[in-house]
Amino acid sequence: MTQIAEIGRDPDAFEAFYTEHIERIQRFVARRVDDPYLAADLTADVFLAAIGAAAGYRANLGTPIGWLYGIARNVVSAEKRRHARELRANQRISGRRLLTADDVTRLEERIDAEASARALLQAMAELPDGERAALELVALDGLSPTDAAHVLGIRLTAFRVRLHRARGRLRSQSLHLAPTPTEMTS
């Protein structure tokens, strides 16, 4: 396994680190954005940020992948904030494109097909930020509770409480989530 401090100085160490973690980071980003070009850019930004932050990595605060997920989470959040600002600016200056009947029909079909996913996303969006982040890191990203707690910068006990509360809130809305294999072994 590559020493994190080396990735900021040694191209070979960075290449090994990148090769080891690229797929997991791509999956993390792809679950959060729907544009392949943006996903590629954000993935690259994650690794660029990792190079810049490598000297400050402290092993006692978490695993390298947990550290990298923390960086990825920050990069994606920054992009979402930037995109929201851009949307607000564009809404002020642009109008709507007229939709054809075929466009409306296709959109209605897509909307109907994604109803259950939207219900789950809506329920997750209503969770407090900390609980939603805990649920996403474990259920969607497959991190262990220990690594996810490190990503969020909280103690494992506090993480488990957040995860339990998030699941309880979703269950109360009749949305049942099965535990992931990672959760069952942690």
CSV table of N, CA, C and O in Angstrom, one decimal, residues 118-133 135-136 165-166 169-170 172-173 175:
chain,number,residue,atom,x,y,z
A,118,ARG,N,-37.2,8.2,-6.7
A,118,ARG,CA,-37.4,9.6,-6.3
A,118,ARG,C,-38.0,9.7,-4.8
A,118,ARG,O,-37.6,10.5,-4.0
A,119,ALA,N,-38.9,8.7,-4.5
A,119,ALA,CA,-39.4,8.7,-3.2
A,119,ALA,C,-38.3,8.4,-2.1
A,119,ALA,O,-38.3,9.1,-1.1
A,120,LEU,N,-37.4,7.5,-2.5
A,120,LEU,CA,-36.3,7.2,-1.6
A,120,LEU,C,-35.4,8.5,-1.5
A,120,LEU,O,-35.0,8.9,-0.4
A,121,LEU,N,-35.0,9.1,-2.6
A,121,LEU,CA,-34.2,10.3,-2.6
A,121,LEU,C,-34.8,11.4,-1.8
A,121,LEU,O,-34.2,12.1,-1.1
A,122,GLN,N,-36.1,11.6,-2.0
A,122,GLN,CA,-36.9,12.6,-1.2
A,122,GLN,C,-36.8,12.3,0.3
A,122,GLN,O,-36.6,13.2,1.1
A,123,ALA,N,-37.0,11.1,0.6
A,123,ALA,CA,-37.0,10.7,2.0
A,123,ALA,C,-35.6,11.0,2.6
A,123,ALA,O,-35.4,11.5,3.7
A,124,MET,N,-34.6,10.6,1.8
A,124,MET,CA,-33.2,10.9,2.3
A,124,MET,C,-32.9,12.4,2.3
A,124,MET,O,-32.2,12.8,3.2
A,125,ALA,N,-33.4,13.1,1.4
A,125,ALA,CA,-33.2,14.6,1.4
A,125,ALA,C,-33.8,15.3,2.6
A,125,ALA,O,-33.3,16.3,3.1
A,126,GLU,N,-34.8,14.7,3.2
A,126,GLU,CA,-35.4,15.2,4.4
A,126,GLU,C,-34.7,14.9,5.7
A,126,GLU,O,-35.0,15.4,6.7
A,127,LEU,N,-33.7,14.0,5.6
A,127,LEU,CA,-33.0,13.6,6.8
A,127,LEU,C,-32.0,14.8,7.1
A,127,LEU,O,-31.6,15.5,6.2
A,128,PRO,N,-31.7,14.9,8.4
A,128,PRO,CA,-30.7,15.9,8.7
A,128,PRO,C,-29.4,15.6,8.0
A,128,PRO,O,-29.1,14.4,7.7
A,129,ASP,N,-28.6,16.6,7.7
A,129,ASP,CA,-27.4,16.4,6.9
A,129,ASP,C,-26.5,15.3,7.4
A,129,ASP,O,-26.0,14.4,6.6
A,130,GLY,N,-26.2,15.3,8.7
A,130,GLY,CA,-25.3,14.3,9.3
A,130,GLY,C,-25.9,12.8,9.1
A,130,GLY,O,-25.1,11.9,8.8
A,131,GLU,N,-27.1,12.7,9.3
A,131,GLU,CA,-27.8,11.3,9.2
A,131,GLU,C,-27.7,10.9,7.7
A,131,GLU,O,-27.4,9.8,7.4
A,132,ARG,N,-28.0,11.8,6.8
A,132,ARG,CA,-28.0,11.5,5.4
A,132,ARG,C,-26.6,11.1,4.9
A,132,ARG,O,-26.4,10.1,4.2
A,133,ALA,N,-25.6,11.9,5.3
A,133,ALA,CA,-24.3,11.6,5.0
A,133,ALA,C,-23.8,10.2,5.5
A,133,ALA,O,-23.2,9.4,4.8
A,135,LEU,N,-25.8,7.6,6.1
A,135,LEU,CA,-26.5,6.6,5.4
A,135,LEU,C,-25.9,6.4,4.0
A,135,LEU,O,-25.6,5.3,3.5
A,136,GLU,N,-25.6,7.5,3.3
A,136,GLU,CA,-25.0,7.5,2.0
A,136,GLU,C,-23.6,6.7,2.0
A,136,GLU,O,-23.3,5.9,1.1
A,165,ARG,N,-30.5,6.4,13.5
A,165,ARG,CA,-31.6,7.4,13.4
A,165,ARG,C,-32.0,7.5,11.9
A,165,ARG,O,-33.2,7.6,11.7
A,166,ALA,N,-31.1,7.6,11.0
A,166,ALA,CA,-31.5,7.7,9.6
A,166,ALA,C,-32.3,6.6,9.1
A,166,ALA,O,-33.4,6.7,8.5
A,169,ARG,N,-35.8,6.8,10.7
A,169,ARG,CA,-36.7,7.8,10.0
A,169,ARG,C,-37.2,7.2,8.7
A,169,ARG,O,-38.4,7.5,8.3
A,170,LEU,N,-36.3,6.6,7.9
A,170,LEU,CA,-36.8,6.0,6.6
A,170,LEU,C,-37.8,4.9,6.8
A,170,LEU,O,-38.7,4.8,6.1
A,172,SER,N,-39.8,4.6,9.2
A,172,SER,CA,-41.1,5.3,9.6
A,172,SER,C,-41.9,5.8,8.4
A,172,SER,O,-43.1,6.0,8.5
A,173,GLN,N,-41.2,6.0,7.3
A,173,GLN,CA,-41.8,6.4,6.1
A,173,GLN,C,-42.1,5.2,5.2
A,173,GLN,O,-42.3,5.4,4.0
A,175,LEU,N,-40.0,3.0,4.1
A,175,LEU,CA,-38.9,2.7,3.2
A,175,LEU,C,-38.0,1.8,3.9
A,175,LEU,O,-37.3,2.2,4.8
